[in-house]
Structure formats: structure tokens, C-alpha cells
Short mmCIF file of C-alpha atoms in Angstrom, two decimals:
data_model
loop_
_atom_site.label_atom_id
_atom_site.label_comp_id
_atom_site.label_asym_id
_atom_site.label_seq_id
_atom_site.Cartn_x
_atom_site.Cartn_y
_atom_site.Cartn_z
CA GLY E 1 0.03 0.00 0.03
CA ALA E 2 0.97 3.64 -0.28
CA GLY E 3 3.27 5.03 2.36
CA VAL E 4 3.62 8.52 3.68
CA SER E 5 4.25 11.12 0.97
CA GLN E 6 5.59 14.60 1.24
CA SER E 7 5.77 17.40 -1.24
CA PRO E 8 7.80 19.11 -2.59
CA SER E 9 10.77 16.84 -2.11
CA ASN E 10 13.04 19.83 -2.42
CA LYS E 11 12.34 23.55 -2.07
CA VAL E 12 14.69 26.52 -2.66
CA THR E 13 13.34 29.81 -1.60
CA GLU E 14 14.54 33.32 -0.98
CA LYS E 15 14.74 34.76 2.47
CA GLY E 16 11.45 36.47 3.36
CA LYS E 17 9.24 34.30 1.21
CA ASP E 18 6.49 32.05 2.56
CA VAL E 19 6.60 28.28 1.93
CA GLU E 20 4.02 25.47 2.34
CA LEU E 21 5.01 21.88 2.95
CA ARG E 22 2.56 19.08 2.55
CA CYS E 23 2.28 15.66 4.14
CA ASP E 24 -0.10 12.95 2.97
CA PRO E 25 -0.20 10.35 5.80
CA ILE E 26 -1.26 6.73 5.62
CA SER E 27 -4.99 6.30 5.46
CA GLY E 28 -6.47 5.45 8.82
CA HIS E 29 -3.56 6.53 10.94
CA THR E 30 -4.66 8.59 13.87
CA ALA E 31 -1.71 10.77 14.61
CA LEU E 32 0.69 12.89 12.64
CA TYR E 33 3.93 14.56 13.59
CA TRP E 34 6.10 17.21 12.07
CA TYR E 35 9.77 17.34 12.83
CA ARG E 36 12.76 19.08 11.29
CA GLN E 37 16.28 17.85 11.12
CA SER E 38 19.18 20.12 10.47
CA LEU E 39 22.38 18.73 8.88
CA GLY E 40 24.02 16.28 11.27
CA GLN E 41 21.46 16.96 13.99
CA GLY E 42 18.75 14.98 15.69
CA LEU E 43 15.02 15.29 15.14
CA GLU E 44 13.49 18.49 16.50
CA PHE E 45 9.82 18.11 17.37
CA LEU E 46 7.55 20.73 15.82
CA ILE E 47 3.89 19.91 16.17
CA TYR E 48 1.72 16.79 16.83
CA PHE E 49 -1.88 16.07 15.77
CA GLN E 50 -3.86 13.39 17.44
CA GLY E 51 -7.33 12.61 16.15
CA ASN E 52 -9.73 15.51 16.77
CA SER E 53 -7.77 16.84 19.81
CA ALA E 54 -6.19 20.16 19.84
CA PRO E 55 -2.66 19.93 18.35
CA ASP E 56 0.40 20.06 20.49
CA LYS E 57 2.22 23.09 19.09
CA SER E 58 4.85 23.27 21.73
CA GLY E 59 7.72 22.61 19.39
CA LEU E 60 7.02 25.36 16.90
CA PRO E 61 10.08 27.67 17.04
CA SER E 62 8.31 30.94 16.32
CA ASP E 63 5.03 32.39 15.28
CA ARG E 64 6.21 32.25 11.62
CA PHE E 65 5.50 28.50 11.76
CA SER E 66 2.01 27.07 11.65
CA ALA E 67 0.42 23.81 10.68
CA GLU E 68 -3.03 22.50 10.04
CA ARG E 69 -4.48 19.07 9.34
CA THR E 70 -7.63 18.97 7.28
CA GLY E 71 -10.23 16.28 7.75
CA GLY E 72 -7.91 14.25 9.94
CA SER E 73 -5.74 13.52 6.96
CA VAL E 74 -3.52 15.76 4.89
CA SER E 75 -1.35 18.25 6.80
CA THR E 76 0.30 21.46 5.67
CA LEU E 77 3.17 23.13 7.45
CA THR E 78 3.60 26.79 6.60
CA ILE E 79 6.61 28.93 7.25
CA GLN E 80 6.08 32.62 6.75
CA ARG E 81 8.97 35.09 6.05
CA THR E 82 11.50 32.32 5.85
CA GLN E 83 14.97 32.87 7.31
CA GLN E 84 18.18 31.11 6.51
CA GLU E 85 18.13 29.21 9.76
CA ASP E 86 14.86 27.56 8.63
CA SER E 87 16.91 25.55 6.20
CA ALA E 88 16.50 21.93 7.14
CA VAL E 89 14.79 18.66 6.22
CA TYR E 90 11.23 18.73 7.32
CA LEU E 91 9.89 15.20 8.16
CA CYS E 92 6.30 14.15 8.65
CA ALA E 93 5.48 10.94 10.52
CA SER E 94 2.20 9.04 10.26
CA VAL E 95 1.31 7.12 13.41
CA THR E 96 -1.03 4.51 14.60
CA PRO E 97 -0.45 2.67 17.91
CA GLY E 98 2.73 0.61 17.63
CA THR E 99 3.38 1.54 14.01
CA GLN E 100 4.97 4.71 12.77
CA TYR E 101 6.31 5.69 9.41
CA PHE E 102 8.27 8.70 8.24
CA GLY E 103 7.78 10.30 4.98
CA PRO E 104 10.80 11.00 2.69
CA GLY E 105 11.08 14.62 3.85
CA THR E 106 11.12 18.02 2.26
CA ARG E 107 14.57 19.46 1.95
CA LEU E 108 14.18 23.36 2.36
CA LEU E 109 16.97 25.68 1.54
CA VAL E 110 16.51 29.33 2.16
CA LEU E 111 18.97 31.56 0.29
CA GLN W 1 18.88 17.71 31.45
CA LYS W 2 17.74 16.51 27.98
CA GLU W 3 14.50 14.48 28.03
CA VAL W 4 16.12 11.70 25.99
CA GLU W 5 19.85 11.17 25.96
CA GLN W 6 22.10 9.06 23.83
CA ASN W 7 25.81 8.82 23.44
CA SER W 8 26.40 10.49 20.05
CA GLY W 9 29.37 8.17 19.35
CA PRO W 10 30.58 7.28 16.93
CA LEU W 11 30.43 3.74 18.06
CA SER W 12 32.78 1.47 15.96
CA VAL W 13 32.47 -2.34 16.14
CA PRO W 14 33.99 -5.06 14.01
CA GLU W 15 31.81 -7.10 11.72
CA GLY W 16 30.26 -10.02 13.60
CA ALA W 17 30.48 -8.40 17.00
CA ILE W 18 27.59 -7.18 19.29
CA ALA W 19 26.80 -3.54 19.09
CA SER W 20 25.18 -2.03 22.22
CA LEU W 21 23.37 1.26 21.98
CA ASN W 22 22.08 2.95 25.05
CA CYS W 23 19.44 5.52 25.91
CA THR W 24 18.14 7.16 29.09
CA TYR W 25 15.02 9.24 29.62
CA SER W 26 13.73 11.67 32.18
CA ASP W 27 9.97 11.16 32.14
CA ARG W 28 9.50 8.35 34.63
CA GLY W 29 5.90 7.83 33.50
CA SER W 30 6.88 7.10 29.91
CA GLN W 31 5.31 3.90 28.64
CA SER W 32 6.49 3.39 25.05
CA PHE W 33 9.97 3.22 23.68
CA PHE W 34 11.18 3.08 20.08
CA TRP W 35 14.34 2.42 18.16
CA TYR W 36 14.78 3.93 14.67
CA ARG W 37 17.65 3.54 12.21
CA GLN W 38 18.49 6.35 9.85
CA TYR W 39 20.91 5.94 6.97
CA SER W 40 22.69 9.05 5.70
CA GLY W 41 20.40 11.21 3.61
CA LYS W 42 17.36 8.98 4.39
CA SER W 43 14.36 9.19 6.72
CA PRO W 44 14.25 7.27 10.01
CA GLU W 45 12.76 3.76 9.87
CA LEU W 46 11.24 1.95 12.80
CA ILE W 47 13.27 -1.04 13.98
CA MET W 48 11.55 -1.97 17.21
CA PHE W 49 9.31 -0.76 19.98
CA ILE W 50 9.06 -1.99 23.57
CA TYR W 51 6.51 -1.35 26.26
CA SER W 52 7.40 -3.81 29.01
CA ASN W 53 10.32 -4.23 31.24
CA GLY W 54 12.79 -6.90 30.04
CA ASP W 55 13.95 -8.00 26.61
CA LYS W 56 12.24 -8.06 23.25
CA GLU W 57 13.96 -9.90 20.40
CA ASP W 58 13.43 -9.56 16.73
CA GLY W 59 16.04 -11.34 14.55
CA ARG W 60 19.47 -9.86 15.31
CA PHE W 61 17.97 -7.06 17.31
CA THR W 62 17.11 -7.08 21.04
CA ALA W 63 15.62 -4.17 22.82
CA GLN W 64 15.99 -4.05 26.61
CA LEU W 65 13.90 -1.89 28.93
CA ASN W 66 14.43 -1.01 32.58
CA LYS W 67 11.89 1.45 33.71
CA ALA W 68 13.19 1.68 37.25
CA SER W 69 16.50 2.91 35.89
CA GLN W 70 14.83 4.80 33.08
CA TYR W 71 17.03 3.14 30.58
CA VAL W 72 16.51 1.43 27.21
CA SER W 73 19.03 -0.22 25.07
CA LEU W 74 19.32 -1.89 21.66
CA LEU W 75 21.69 -4.78 20.97
CA ILE W 76 22.59 -5.79 17.45
CA ARG W 77 24.13 -9.28 17.22
CA ASP W 78 26.38 -10.35 14.37
CA SER W 79 26.82 -6.75 13.32
CA GLN W 80 27.14 -6.25 9.54
CA PRO W 81 28.52 -3.27 7.58
CA SER W 82 24.97 -2.64 6.38
CA ASP W 83 24.07 -1.84 9.99
CA SER W 84 26.25 1.25 9.84
CA ALA W 85 23.75 4.09 10.40
CA THR W 86 22.48 6.54 13.05
CA TYR W 87 20.28 4.93 15.67
CA LEU W 88 17.64 7.11 17.22
CA CYS W 89 15.95 6.38 20.56
CA ALA W 90 12.44 7.87 21.00
CA VAL W 91 10.13 7.96 24.00
CA LYS W 92 6.39 8.59 24.03
CA GLY W 93 5.26 11.03 26.72
CA SER W 94 3.08 9.85 29.58
CA GLY W 95 0.60 12.57 30.30
CA GLY W 96 -0.43 16.20 30.30
CA THR W 97 0.91 18.13 27.37
CA SER W 98 3.49 15.44 26.68
CA TYR W 99 0.89 12.68 26.14
CA GLY W 100 1.40 10.89 22.86
CA LYS W 101 4.30 13.06 21.83
CA LEU W 102 7.45 11.33 20.72
CA THR W 103 10.69 12.83 21.93
CA PHE W 104 13.85 11.77 20.11
CA GLY W 105 17.41 11.51 21.34
CA GLN W 106 20.26 13.03 19.28
CA GLY W 107 21.12 9.58 17.92
CA THR W 108 24.19 7.37 18.08
CA ILE W 109 26.34 6.94 14.97
CA LEU W 110 27.27 3.23 14.52
CA THR W 111 30.04 2.07 12.24
CA VAL W 112 30.53 -1.59 11.57
CA HIS W 113 33.89 -2.24 9.93
CA PRO W 114 34.83 -5.35 7.94
#
């Protein structure tokens, strides 16, 4: 069956522009996470969606970052007024109890 | 103190040896523990999860959990060069705002040399 997909796979943008990153999770999975990973670093938690509960946004680094999950499925992470330090791989994970799958990630480069 | 701590390594073992990867966590109420493998330039992939104290074996991999010591480990028997990767420990929060959230350690780089 289909796994987790993310788009775009790569994104190059100019400082100050807005970007939208998309995650299509596995159908039926109840939870979804966004992480980012800078070169050679560990995974930094950004936001967590669980069913219909309010999302845990505690990891979002600034108010330039926001995310939504429509219909309990597709999620979009938006970064406004991008900065060079936003350059990283943004990973989405689709989760059901005991089973978790990461998408291939979006590599964001802010020039 | 970091919520989930791992020795960043690198850990280097000869082919055929046992590789031992360790992880400690601070949330005493945590219930679920996960090990991921991440090859360079790739996304993490789930290797094992463990919920109960003791050992859980899956092929060449054994996860060990000691909740009293807040310690979880991953043993890789008969290590192969293809096991060379970064191994990430993740812990699921127990309650309050941490409930359900996975917190990752920084990862341990493992190199298996022929």
C-alpha cells in the first residue's frame, strides 16, 4: 500500500518568502507529527496532531510557523517570512499505535 | 537535562560483534519506547518498539527496557557493515501536554567495519 508522501521533495526559496510543505499520511493513521532535522542533528519536534484533539504546538520555534491538518488526513506546514536558519529537512510521521512511518522529507533551502 | 539522552558516538564495532546502543530518559511515566535507524540522507525507519520491562527480540535485534533505571538499550548481534547508520531512541510522553508526543534523542552513529 501507499506510504507517507511529502511534497515538494526539495524547495529552494529566498529569504522572506513564505513556503508550504505538505504531508499525505497513511489512510487510517490517527496521529501525525512534524519534525525538522538540520544537517548532522537529531530530530526536532515541531507539532503533533492526534485525532480531533487540539494539536500540540509546543515545538514550533516561532510564530512564523503554523500547521493544520484537514479532515484528519492531509497536513500542511507553513513557514512565513523564511529565514536562512529555517533551512533543514522537514519530516512528517504518520502514526497508529505501535506503528510509525516517516515520509521522505522536504529539503528546504533558504537563500 | 535533556529528555532523552544518547551517546552520540561514533560507536565502532568489527563485523560479527555485538553493538550495544544505550538511551536514558527523564519522564518516569513514559510507557512506550522506540528505536529507529537512519541511513545518511534518508528518513528514519522504525526497527523496534518495547513497552514492558525486560527484553524483546526480533532477529538480530534485542531491545531491553528497565523502567526503574529509566534506561532502554538496543543490541545488534552479528553486526554487519549494512548496519552502519545513526540509531535514534524515541520515547512517548506519559501525560499532560506530553501525552502521545514522541521525543527523540540525538542519535548514536554506529560504524561496523569489515
